[in-house]
Each structure stands twice: as C-alpha cells, then as structure tokens.
Amino acid sequence: MLRLAINGYGRIGRCLLRALHESPLRERMAVVAINEPADLESIVHLTRYDSTHGRFHLPVEEREGGLRIDGQPIAVSHGNTPEAVDWAALDVDLLLECSGRYADRSGIDRFLAAGVPRVLVSNPMRNAEQADATVVYGVNETALHCDARIVSNASCTTNCVVPLLHLLLDDPGIEAAVITAVHSAMNDQPLQDGYHRTDLRRTRSALQSIIPVSTGLGRGVERLLPALSGRIQAHHLRVPTLNVSAMELCLQLRRDATAEEINRRLQNAAAGPLAGVLSFTERPHASCDFNHDPHSCIVDGTQTRVTGRLLRLMAWFDNEWGFANRMLDVAECWSRNWVKETA
Ligand SMILES: NC(=O)c1ccc[n+]([C@@H]2O[C@H](COP(=O)([O-])OP(=O)(O)OC[C@H]3O[C@@H](n4cnc5c(N)ncnc54)[C@H](O)[C@@H]3O)[C@@H](O)[C@H]2O)c1
C-alpha cells in the first residue's frame, strides 16, 4: 500500500482525500498524514461537509489529535514550514503538496531534506527546471521516472487543453492558438472587496464580477508541447460560480477542416486512448452538470465551429475534482515506475 501525505488541506487537498476514497485506487494507496495550519475541529468539519461536493460518504471522526475515516487513522499536524513536521517518522512514500506555496525547487527541497522521498506539486513550477518533470496525464506520463523527486501536476487548465492540442498538433496541425479560461472563483479572491498582495483586479469581490486575472497557461502549454512555442495567447476570466470551468480554444489550423471531422476525432480519442481523461458530449449542458466529473476535459461537440482553417472548440472541466483525480493517476503511474525500475 502506497503511503501518501497531503500538505495544505484546502480545496485540492480535501478533494484528493475524497477522490481517493471514491476510486478503485484506494486498494493501492492511502492517505496516512495531513499537514494543514488550520485547527483540527475545522479540518474535521470541512472533511465531513462540502458546499460543492456534498457530505463525505464515509464516517469521519476526530481521534487522538488526528482524523479517522471509515476506521482508518490519518495523522494531522499543523506546521507552517516543511521543517515543522517530522516527515521521516510518518514514513510516507509521496507527499502531495497542495498549499500552493511552492513554485521553486529550493522550496520543495526543504520537504526532501525533512524526510519526504518524493513530492507531487498541485501547481506549475516557476519554470521547467524547478521540477524533474511536469506531467499532464494522458499526454506525457512516460516522463515519470523512478529517480524523479519533484513532479508538477501542471494546472487544471493545462490538464484540460493539452490533451486536445496534442490530438490536433500533427493533423490538421496548429498554426496559432488563442485560449480563454472561464474559471470558477477560487480561494485567492475575496468575498467582499479586500486587499490582495499582487493583483489589483483580485481585490474585487468574487461574487459580483467577471474578473480577468493573469495566467501562466501559455507558458504551461509550451512546456508540454514545445512545438507550439511562441504561437499561443492565453486569457483567464474568473466568474462567480463555485466550481466547474470552461475553456474556449480558437485555433488557426494548417489545413481546412470540418466540425464533423474534428468532433469525430475527439470522440474517438475519448472512447479509446484517452478514456478516463477526455470525454465528449453533444447534450445541451450547463457548467453545473459537470460538478464532480473526474475527466480532465469534456469536449462540448455542440460548440465546435469551423470556418476554413479557423477552429473554435469548447470544453468543460471540474477544476477541482478532475485535477484531484489526475493527481491520483499520476501518483499511481509514478509509483509503478518505482517498482518497475528498481526491481
Ligand atoms: N482549486 C482549484 O480548482 C485548483 C485546481 C488545480 C490546481 N490548484 C492549485 O492548487 C493549489 C491549492 O489550491 P486550493 O484551491 O486548494 O487552495 P486553498 O486556499 O483552498 O488551499 C490551500 C491550503 O493550504 C493551506 N496552507 C497555507 N499555507 C500553508 C503552509 N505553509 N503549509 C501547509 N499548508 C498551508 C491553507 O490553510 C489552505 O487550507 C494552488 O496552487 C492552486 O493553484 C487549484
């Protein structure tokens, strides 16, 4: 049984724990430790009840300063730094870093020095060199080598668009792309107007406005698909919904295509090599229909438009649940390589 720990038990950290309990992967891995600065009473409460994903389907208890879920103990600590936790004593195989506090190798190295053997980070690193690999599951999980110590799971938006771009890259070919994320509100925005360290737009109430924020999505895509370097523009709009986001991709193709041809190709990939990562629908959905959907990307075939070489695609994704499930897939895939390459 693979022993996992979570650092930063917020939206993604809590989704990870739930997603594992709802997945067959629970037979192969277990969360044995959580480090979260918040108090234990709040940790227990927010594990039991979730405005977005509902009640936890298993009994959640507070026991001996930690959590007990369906009888399984999880040690809980409240450190603010990697050194504040005795990671070595917890004997974990992999730390899932979900605090969003670390984008540099020097920061993650502190966990390694404190006794964690490997770290999977829930955000893109500052640049490619800051991790041993940046992985979008379904596209480049072959990069998960047993000697890797720091792996980034990229971002939820990267996980949504990279499988699509990858499928169209060679044929019909992509000359240039403009990608817009329409993203649900996040915990880095205030409920009412309030101060933000770096971004004046993020001082505004998340409830009231569509808020353009900066995004590293263009760089994130180029990191995974270097053939698109210098040919991507990305934009990110935060909207007042709790969860589930949409991506709009406008692609200048290298040859003429039709909407039917593009949809057929994406539908075949969703039913075949990318099953579980990519999905395809032609029903008249709204975003809330995809709450708790584990796919990284659900193509809305009704929104595909082609004019000559100009293609417009739209895809939905549960930015929390899809991403948490991909972190588990990456953890599982990476762990198989430890076994294989060290055997
Ligand atoms: N929410 C999403 O949809 C989403 C999707 C993909 C990736 N991410 C990324 O995952 C990261 C976390 O996002 P989130 O939405 O879960 O944020 P969040 O604010 O809900 O959770 C972060 C948690 O980390 C804790 N924390 C703060 N400082 C800490 C420290 N020093 N040590 C340990 N824990 C600490 C906070 O108390 C909080 O509970 C971010 O980098 C975000 O970009 C988020």
XYZ file of N, CA and C and ligand atoms in Angstrom, residues 7-14 35-38 79-81 97-102 122-123 154-156 183 186-188 243 319-320 323, ligand 1:
146
model
N 0.020 18.022 2.006
C 0.430 19.276 2.642
C -0.447 20.397 2.098
N -1.252 21.026 2.969
C -2.200 22.039 2.512
C -3.533 21.365 2.215
N -4.422 21.401 3.223
C -5.684 20.660 3.121
C -6.809 21.641 2.795
N -6.688 22.277 1.594
C -7.719 23.218 1.124
C -8.598 22.529 0.103
N -9.015 23.262 -0.928
C -9.915 22.686 -1.935
C -9.301 21.430 -2.570
N -8.073 21.573 -3.067
C -7.474 20.432 -3.765
C -7.103 19.325 -2.777
N -6.536 19.688 -1.641
C -6.160 18.669 -0.650
C -7.365 17.846 -0.221
N -8.477 18.506 0.077
C -9.674 17.774 0.533
C -10.282 16.946 -0.610
N -0.849 17.671 6.662
C -0.338 18.849 7.351
C -1.119 20.060 6.871
N -1.767 20.744 7.786
C -2.609 21.896 7.455
C -2.588 22.833 8.674
N -2.192 24.116 8.477
C -2.113 25.034 9.619
C -3.438 25.212 10.377
N -4.580 24.995 9.730
C -5.873 25.227 10.392
C -6.070 24.248 11.559
N 1.835 22.357 10.860
C 3.049 23.145 10.617
C 2.859 24.164 9.501
N 3.648 25.245 9.600
C 3.657 26.257 8.544
C 4.854 26.116 7.622
N 5.813 25.290 8.030
C 7.026 25.111 7.222
C 7.283 23.614 7.045
N 1.741 17.989 -2.476
C 1.889 19.363 -1.999
C 0.754 20.193 -2.589
N -0.195 20.609 -1.733
C -1.401 21.301 -2.215
C -1.614 22.643 -1.512
N -0.564 23.227 -0.962
C -0.737 24.524 -0.299
C -0.652 25.666 -1.310
N -0.067 25.409 -2.477
C 0.127 26.469 -3.468
C 1.256 27.415 -3.093
N 2.034 27.061 -2.058
C 3.082 27.960 -1.556
C 4.433 27.774 -2.227
N 4.592 26.715 -3.012
C 5.930 26.370 -3.511
C 5.935 26.246 -5.031
N 0.798 20.467 -6.738
C -0.502 20.729 -7.379
C -0.535 22.022 -8.191
N 0.641 22.593 -8.461
C 0.682 23.804 -9.286
C 1.877 23.734 -10.230
N 1.143 20.191 -13.230
C 0.720 21.320 -14.062
C -0.491 22.025 -13.426
N -1.365 22.596 -14.221
C -2.550 23.276 -13.680
C -3.802 22.583 -14.216
N -4.957 22.925 -13.642
C -6.200 22.315 -14.127
C -6.493 22.742 -15.562
N -13.192 30.606 -15.617
C -12.858 29.779 -14.460
C -13.674 30.190 -13.231
N -11.941 31.248 -6.893
C -11.022 30.451 -6.074
C -10.742 31.170 -4.763
N -10.062 30.444 -3.852
C -9.801 30.989 -2.521
C -8.763 32.116 -2.495
N -8.190 32.453 -3.668
C -7.287 33.613 -3.689
C -8.039 34.896 -4.036
N -17.638 26.166 -8.703
C -16.806 25.099 -9.255
C -17.255 24.820 -10.685
N -12.669 21.884 -12.251
C -11.301 22.315 -11.957
C -10.759 21.708 -10.670
N -11.648 21.290 -9.751
C -11.185 20.662 -8.505
C -11.102 19.145 -8.658
N -8.899 17.616 -11.550
C -7.473 17.782 -11.252
C -7.032 16.848 -10.119
N -8.901 24.993 -6.702
C -8.660 24.573 -7.929
O -9.548 24.465 -8.768
C -7.250 24.183 -8.316
C -7.075 23.333 -9.417
C -5.795 22.936 -9.776
C -4.699 23.403 -9.066
N -4.905 24.240 -7.997
C -3.704 24.718 -7.280
O -3.604 24.007 -6.057
C -3.063 24.872 -5.045
C -4.043 24.953 -3.872
O -5.262 25.495 -4.351
P -6.595 25.403 -3.480
O -7.674 25.897 -4.364
O -6.698 24.059 -2.845
O -6.286 26.499 -2.382
P -6.883 26.610 -0.899
O -6.590 28.008 -0.464
O -8.284 26.131 -0.853
O -5.976 25.581 -0.075
C -4.651 25.845 0.343
C -4.499 25.254 1.746
O -3.117 25.324 2.121
C -3.061 25.720 3.485
N -1.745 26.351 3.717
C -1.420 27.656 3.641
N -0.114 27.826 3.967
C 0.380 26.595 4.231
C 1.663 26.132 4.622
N 2.676 26.985 4.798
N 1.842 24.799 4.821
C 0.783 23.921 4.636
N -0.458 24.331 4.290
C -0.655 25.656 4.070
C -4.219 26.693 3.641
O -4.587 26.830 5.015
C -5.293 26.033 2.799
O -6.085 25.142 3.547
C -2.834 26.232 -5.738
O -1.502 26.287 -6.199
C -3.785 26.187 -6.916
O -3.365 26.994 -7.988
C -6.148 24.617 -7.603
